[in-house]
Coordinates of C-alpha atoms in Angstrom, one line a residue:
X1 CA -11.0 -7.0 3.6
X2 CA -13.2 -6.2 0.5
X3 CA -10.5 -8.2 -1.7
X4 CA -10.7 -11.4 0.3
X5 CA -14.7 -11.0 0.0
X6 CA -14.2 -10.7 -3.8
X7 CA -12.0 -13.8 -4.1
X8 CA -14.5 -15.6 -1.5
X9 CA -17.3 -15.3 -3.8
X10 CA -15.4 -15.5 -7.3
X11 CA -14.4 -19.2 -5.5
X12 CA -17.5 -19.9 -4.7
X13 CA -19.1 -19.4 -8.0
X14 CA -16.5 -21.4 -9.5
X15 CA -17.7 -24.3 -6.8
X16 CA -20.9 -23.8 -8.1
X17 CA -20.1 -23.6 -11.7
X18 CA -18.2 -27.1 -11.0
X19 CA -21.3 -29.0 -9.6
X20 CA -23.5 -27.5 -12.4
X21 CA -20.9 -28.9 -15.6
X22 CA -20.7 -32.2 -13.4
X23 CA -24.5 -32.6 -13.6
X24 CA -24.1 -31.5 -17.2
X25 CA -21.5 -34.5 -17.6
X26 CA -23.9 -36.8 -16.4
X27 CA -26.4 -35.6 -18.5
X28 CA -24.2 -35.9 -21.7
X29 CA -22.6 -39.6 -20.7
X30 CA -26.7 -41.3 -20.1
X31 CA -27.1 -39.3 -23.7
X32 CA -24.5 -41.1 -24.8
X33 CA -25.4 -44.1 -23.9
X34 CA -28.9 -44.3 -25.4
X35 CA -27.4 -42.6 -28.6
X36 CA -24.8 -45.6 -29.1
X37 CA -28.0 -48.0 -28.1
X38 CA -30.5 -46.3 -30.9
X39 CA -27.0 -46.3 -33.4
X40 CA -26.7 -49.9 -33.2
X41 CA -30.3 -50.8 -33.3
X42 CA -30.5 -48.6 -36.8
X43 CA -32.6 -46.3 -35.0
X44 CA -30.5 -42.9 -35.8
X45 CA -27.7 -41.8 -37.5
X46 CA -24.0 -42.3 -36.2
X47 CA -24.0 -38.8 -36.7
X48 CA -26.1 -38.3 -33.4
X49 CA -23.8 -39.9 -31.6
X50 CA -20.5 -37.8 -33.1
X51 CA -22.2 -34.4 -32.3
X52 CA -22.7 -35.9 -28.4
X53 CA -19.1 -37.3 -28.4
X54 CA -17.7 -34.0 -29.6
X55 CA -19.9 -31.9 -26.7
X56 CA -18.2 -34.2 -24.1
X57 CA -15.1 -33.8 -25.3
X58 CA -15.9 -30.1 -25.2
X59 CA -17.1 -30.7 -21.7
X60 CA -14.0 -32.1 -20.5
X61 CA -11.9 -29.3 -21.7
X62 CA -14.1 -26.7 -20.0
X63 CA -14.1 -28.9 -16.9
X64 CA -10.4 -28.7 -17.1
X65 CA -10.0 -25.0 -17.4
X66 CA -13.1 -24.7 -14.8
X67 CA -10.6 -26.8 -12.0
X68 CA -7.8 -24.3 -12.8
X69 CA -9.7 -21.7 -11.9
X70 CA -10.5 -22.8 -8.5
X71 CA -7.2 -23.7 -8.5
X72 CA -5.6 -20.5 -8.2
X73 CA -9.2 -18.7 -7.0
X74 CA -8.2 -20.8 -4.1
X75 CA -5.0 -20.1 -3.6
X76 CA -4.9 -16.8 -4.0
X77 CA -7.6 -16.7 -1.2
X78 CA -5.4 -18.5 1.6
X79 CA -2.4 -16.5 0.6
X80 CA -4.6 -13.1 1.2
X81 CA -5.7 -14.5 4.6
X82 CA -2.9 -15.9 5.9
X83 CA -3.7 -19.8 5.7
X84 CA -2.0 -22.7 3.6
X85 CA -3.6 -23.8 0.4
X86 CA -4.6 -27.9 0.6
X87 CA -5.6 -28.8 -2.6
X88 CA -8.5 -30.9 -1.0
X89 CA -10.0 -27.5 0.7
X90 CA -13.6 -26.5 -0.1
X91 CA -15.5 -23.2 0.7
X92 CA -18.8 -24.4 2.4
X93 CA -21.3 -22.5 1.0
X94 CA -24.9 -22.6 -0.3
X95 CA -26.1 -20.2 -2.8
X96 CA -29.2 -19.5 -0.5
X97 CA -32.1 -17.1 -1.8
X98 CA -30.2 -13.8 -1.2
X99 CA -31.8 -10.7 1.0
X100 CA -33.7 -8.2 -0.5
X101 CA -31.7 -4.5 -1.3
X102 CA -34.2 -2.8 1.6
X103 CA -32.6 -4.5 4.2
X104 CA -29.0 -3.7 3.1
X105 CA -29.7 0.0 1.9
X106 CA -29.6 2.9 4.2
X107 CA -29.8 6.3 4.1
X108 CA -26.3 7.9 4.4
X109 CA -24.2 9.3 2.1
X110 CA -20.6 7.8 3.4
X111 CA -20.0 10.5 6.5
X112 CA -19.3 7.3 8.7
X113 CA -16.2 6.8 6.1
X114 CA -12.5 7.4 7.9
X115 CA -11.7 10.1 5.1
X116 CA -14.6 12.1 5.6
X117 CA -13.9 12.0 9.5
X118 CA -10.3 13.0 9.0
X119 CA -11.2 16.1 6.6
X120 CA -13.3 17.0 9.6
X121 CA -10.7 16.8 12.0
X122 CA -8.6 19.0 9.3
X123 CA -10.9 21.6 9.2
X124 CA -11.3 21.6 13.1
X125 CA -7.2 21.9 13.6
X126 CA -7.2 25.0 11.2
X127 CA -10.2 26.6 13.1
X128 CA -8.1 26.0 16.1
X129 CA -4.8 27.5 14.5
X130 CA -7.0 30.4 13.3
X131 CA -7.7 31.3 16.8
X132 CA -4.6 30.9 18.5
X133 CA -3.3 33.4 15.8
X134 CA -6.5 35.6 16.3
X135 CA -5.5 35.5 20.0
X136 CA -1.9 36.7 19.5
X137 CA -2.6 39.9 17.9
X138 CA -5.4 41.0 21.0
X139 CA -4.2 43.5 23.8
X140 CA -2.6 42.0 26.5
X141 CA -4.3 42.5 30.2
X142 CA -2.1 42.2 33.1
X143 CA -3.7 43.4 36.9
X144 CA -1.0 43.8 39.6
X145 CA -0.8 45.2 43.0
X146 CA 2.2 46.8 45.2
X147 CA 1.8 47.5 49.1
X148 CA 3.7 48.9 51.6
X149 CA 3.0 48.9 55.5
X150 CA 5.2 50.7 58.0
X151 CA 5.1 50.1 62.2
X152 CA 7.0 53.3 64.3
X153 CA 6.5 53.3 68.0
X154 CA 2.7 51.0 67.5
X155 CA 1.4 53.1 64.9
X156 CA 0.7 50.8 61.3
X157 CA 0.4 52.9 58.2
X158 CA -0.4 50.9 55.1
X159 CA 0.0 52.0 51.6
X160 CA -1.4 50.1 48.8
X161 CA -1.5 50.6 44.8
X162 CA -3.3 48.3 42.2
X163 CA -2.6 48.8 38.6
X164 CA -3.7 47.2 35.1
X165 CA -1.3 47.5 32.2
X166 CA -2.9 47.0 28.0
X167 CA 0.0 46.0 26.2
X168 CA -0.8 46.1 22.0
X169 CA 1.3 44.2 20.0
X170 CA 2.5 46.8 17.7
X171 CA 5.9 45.9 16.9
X172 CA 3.9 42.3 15.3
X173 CA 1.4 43.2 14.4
X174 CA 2.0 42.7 10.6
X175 CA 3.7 39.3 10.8
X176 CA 0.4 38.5 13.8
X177 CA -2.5 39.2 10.9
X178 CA -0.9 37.8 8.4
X179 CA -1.1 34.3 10.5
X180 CA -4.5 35.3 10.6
X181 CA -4.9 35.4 7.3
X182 CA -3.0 32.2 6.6
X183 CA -5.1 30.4 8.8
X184 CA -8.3 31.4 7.7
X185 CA -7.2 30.8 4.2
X186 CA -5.9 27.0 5.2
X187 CA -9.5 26.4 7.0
X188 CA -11.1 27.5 3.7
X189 CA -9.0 25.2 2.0
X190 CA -10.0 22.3 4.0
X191 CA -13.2 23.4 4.1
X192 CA -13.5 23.3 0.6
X193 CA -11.3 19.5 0.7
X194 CA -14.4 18.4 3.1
X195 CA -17.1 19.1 0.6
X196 CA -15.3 17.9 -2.6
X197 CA -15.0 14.6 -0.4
X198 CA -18.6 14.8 0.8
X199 CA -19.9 15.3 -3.1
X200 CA -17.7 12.4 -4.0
X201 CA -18.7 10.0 -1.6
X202 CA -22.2 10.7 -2.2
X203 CA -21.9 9.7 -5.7
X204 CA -19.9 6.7 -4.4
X205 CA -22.8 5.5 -2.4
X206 CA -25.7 6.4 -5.1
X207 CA -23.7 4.0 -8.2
X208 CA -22.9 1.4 -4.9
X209 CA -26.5 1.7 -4.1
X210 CA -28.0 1.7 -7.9
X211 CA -25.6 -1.4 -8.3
X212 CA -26.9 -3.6 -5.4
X213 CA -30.7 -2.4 -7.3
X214 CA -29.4 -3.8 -10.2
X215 CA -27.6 -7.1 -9.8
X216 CA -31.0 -8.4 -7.2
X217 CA -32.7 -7.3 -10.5
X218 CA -30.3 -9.5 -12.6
X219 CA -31.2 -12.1 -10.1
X220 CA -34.7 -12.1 -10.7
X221 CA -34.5 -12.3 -14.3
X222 CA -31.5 -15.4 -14.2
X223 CA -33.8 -17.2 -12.4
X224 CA -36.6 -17.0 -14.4
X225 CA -33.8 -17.8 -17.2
X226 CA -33.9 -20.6 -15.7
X227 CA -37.5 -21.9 -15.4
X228 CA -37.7 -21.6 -18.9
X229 CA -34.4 -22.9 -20.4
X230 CA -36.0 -26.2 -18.1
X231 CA -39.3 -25.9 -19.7
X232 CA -37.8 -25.6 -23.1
X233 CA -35.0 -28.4 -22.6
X234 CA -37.9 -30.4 -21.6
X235 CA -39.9 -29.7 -24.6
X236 CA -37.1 -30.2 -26.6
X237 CA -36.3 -33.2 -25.2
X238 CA -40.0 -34.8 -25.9
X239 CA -39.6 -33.9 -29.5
X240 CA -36.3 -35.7 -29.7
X241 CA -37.8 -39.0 -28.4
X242 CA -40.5 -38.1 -30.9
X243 CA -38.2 -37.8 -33.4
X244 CA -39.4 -34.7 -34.5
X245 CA -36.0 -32.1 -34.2
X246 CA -32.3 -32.8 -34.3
X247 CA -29.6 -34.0 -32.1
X248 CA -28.4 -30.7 -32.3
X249 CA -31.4 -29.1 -31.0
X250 CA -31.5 -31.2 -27.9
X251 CA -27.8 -30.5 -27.4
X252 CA -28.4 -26.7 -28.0
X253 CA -31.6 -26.9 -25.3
X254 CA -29.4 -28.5 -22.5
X255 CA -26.4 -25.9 -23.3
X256 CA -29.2 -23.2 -22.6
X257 CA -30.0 -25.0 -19.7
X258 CA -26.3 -25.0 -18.0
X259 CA -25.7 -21.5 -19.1
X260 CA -28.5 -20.2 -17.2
X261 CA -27.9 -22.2 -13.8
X262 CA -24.4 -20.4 -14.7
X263 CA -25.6 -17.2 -15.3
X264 CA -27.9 -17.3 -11.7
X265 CA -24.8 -18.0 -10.2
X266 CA -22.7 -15.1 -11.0
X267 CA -26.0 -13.4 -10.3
X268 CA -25.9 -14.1 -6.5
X269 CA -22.3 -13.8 -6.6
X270 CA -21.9 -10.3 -7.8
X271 CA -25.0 -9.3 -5.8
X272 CA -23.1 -10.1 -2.5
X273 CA -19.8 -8.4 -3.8
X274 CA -22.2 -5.3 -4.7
X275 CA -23.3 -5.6 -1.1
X276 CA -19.8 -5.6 0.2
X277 CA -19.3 -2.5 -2.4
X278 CA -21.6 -0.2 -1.0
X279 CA -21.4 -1.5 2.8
X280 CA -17.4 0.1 2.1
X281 CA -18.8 3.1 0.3
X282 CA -20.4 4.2 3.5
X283 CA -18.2 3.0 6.1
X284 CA -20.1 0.3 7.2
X285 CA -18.2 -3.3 5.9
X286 CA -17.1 -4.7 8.5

C-alpha cells in the first residue's frame, strides 16, 4: 500500500510539473513573438531572439523527457493496483493547501504496529510454556475413597476409608527443571526481542515524525519561493521593456519562476508521502 501511495504522488507531481512547463511554453512562444516583432523593426538584436529560440528548444526536450516520466510513473501505478494502463488516463488531483503536522501527529511510539503485537504474543507463549514446565515438576495430589457395606440377617455394617496420595517426580526431576530453565531463558530472550523492537520503532516514529516537521517546513519556504521569484520576474520583466537588462536576465527571471512552482510541488508531494511514512511507522496507514 505505501508503494502505490508513493507512485500516486510521484505521478501527480509529474501532472503538475506538466501544466507548470506548459504555462512556461506559452510564456516563451508570446516572448517569441514580440522578440521577432522588435528584431524586424530594428528595435533589438537578433541575438535576443536566438537565446529565446534556444530556451524553447530546451523547453521541448524537457517537455519530452517530462511525458516519459508520466509515462511509465503511470504505468507502473496500474500495474501495482491491478488496472490497465490507457495512455489517455489522468490522476484527478489538486495540489490543495496541505494540513498542518498537528493534526497528523500523535503520540505513540508504533505499539499499534503488527511486529510489536506479535513479539507480545512471543513473549506471552513462553510465559505460558514456562508454566506448564513449572507445573510438571510440582507434587502430584490425588484424593480417593474405598467402601465396603455388608447386610447378614438385616444388620448393615459399612466400612469406609478415604486416602490422599503426594507423588514427587523424582525420577524427572532433572530433565523437569531443566525445561524450566529453558523456558525462562526463551521468555528472556523474547523479552529482550520485544524491547529491541520497541526502541527501534520508537526511533522509527521520532525521524517519521521529525520528517513530516520538516517537509510542511519546506512547504512554507517553496511557497514564499514563489512570491518572490513572481515579484522578481516581474521586476525583471519591467526593466526589459525598459531596456535596461538583458534578454538573458529576463530569461534567467522566468526560469526562477518555473523552478519554484516546481520546487512547491515536490514540496506538497513529499509532505503527503512523509505522511504516509509515519502513519506506517505507527501502525496506523490504512
Amino acid at each position: 500500500m505505501l508503494k502505490t501511495e508513493n507512485l500516486y504522488w510521484t505521478t501527480i507531481s509529474l501532472q503538475e510539473k506538466m501544466t507548470t512547463i506548459n504555462s512556461y511554453e506559452e510564456l516563451l512562444n508570446c516572448l517569441l513573438k514580440d522578440v521577432n516583432v522588435a528584431v524586424k523593426a530594428g528595435l533589438t538584436q537578433r541575438s535576443d531572439l536566438l537565446k529565446v529560440q534556444l530556451k524553447i528548444n530546451e523547453l521541448k526536450v524537457n517537455k519530452l523527457k517530462l511525458k516519459n516520466g508520466i509515462n511509465l510513473s503511470m504505468r507502473a501505478l496500474c500495474q501495482h493496483i491491478g488496472i490497465t494502463y490507457d495512455s489517455t488516463f489522468l490522476l484527478n488531483r489538486t495540489m490543495e493547501e496541505p494540513i498542518l503536522p498537528s493534526g497528523v501527529l500523535k503520540n505513540t511510539s508504533g505499539h499499534e504496529r503488527l511486529e510489536v503485537q506479535m513479539l507480545n504474543k512471543a513473549v506471552e507463549a513462553e510465559e505460558l510454556q514456562r508454566k506448564l514446565a513449572f507445573g510438571e515438576a510440582l507434587p502430584q495430589i490425588s484424593i480417593g475413597a474405598v467402601g465396603r457395606a455388608t447386610d447378614a440377617m438385616d444388620a448393615t455394617s459399612t466400612n469406609a476409608l478415604a486416602f490422599v496420595t503426594v507423588s514427587v517426580p523424582i525420577s524427572d526431576w532433572w530433565g523437569t527443571s531443566h525445561k524450566v530453565r529453558e523456558a525462562k531463558i526463551k521468555k528472556a530472550q523474547a523479552q529482550t526481542k520485544l524491547e529491541e523492537a520497541t526502541e527501534l520503532l520508537a526511533l522509527q516514529v521520532e525521524q517519521a515524525k521529525n520528517e513530516v516537521n520538516e517537509t510542511y517546513f519546506q512547504i512554507g519556504i517553496a511557497q514564499r519561493s514563489i512570491e518572490q521569484a513572481k515579484e522578481n520576474l516581474k521586476v525583471v520583466n519591467d526593466n526589459y521593456k525598459e531596456g535596461v537588462v538583458s534578454m538573458s536576465d529576463l530569461l534567467e527571471a522566468q526560469a526562477l519562476y518555473q523552478d519554484a512552482l516546481n520546487q512547491h510541488t515536490d514540496a506538497l508531494c513529499n509532505y503527503n508521502i512523509k505522511i504516509a511514512n509515519y502513519l506506517q511507522a505507527t501502525g496506523n496507514y490504512k
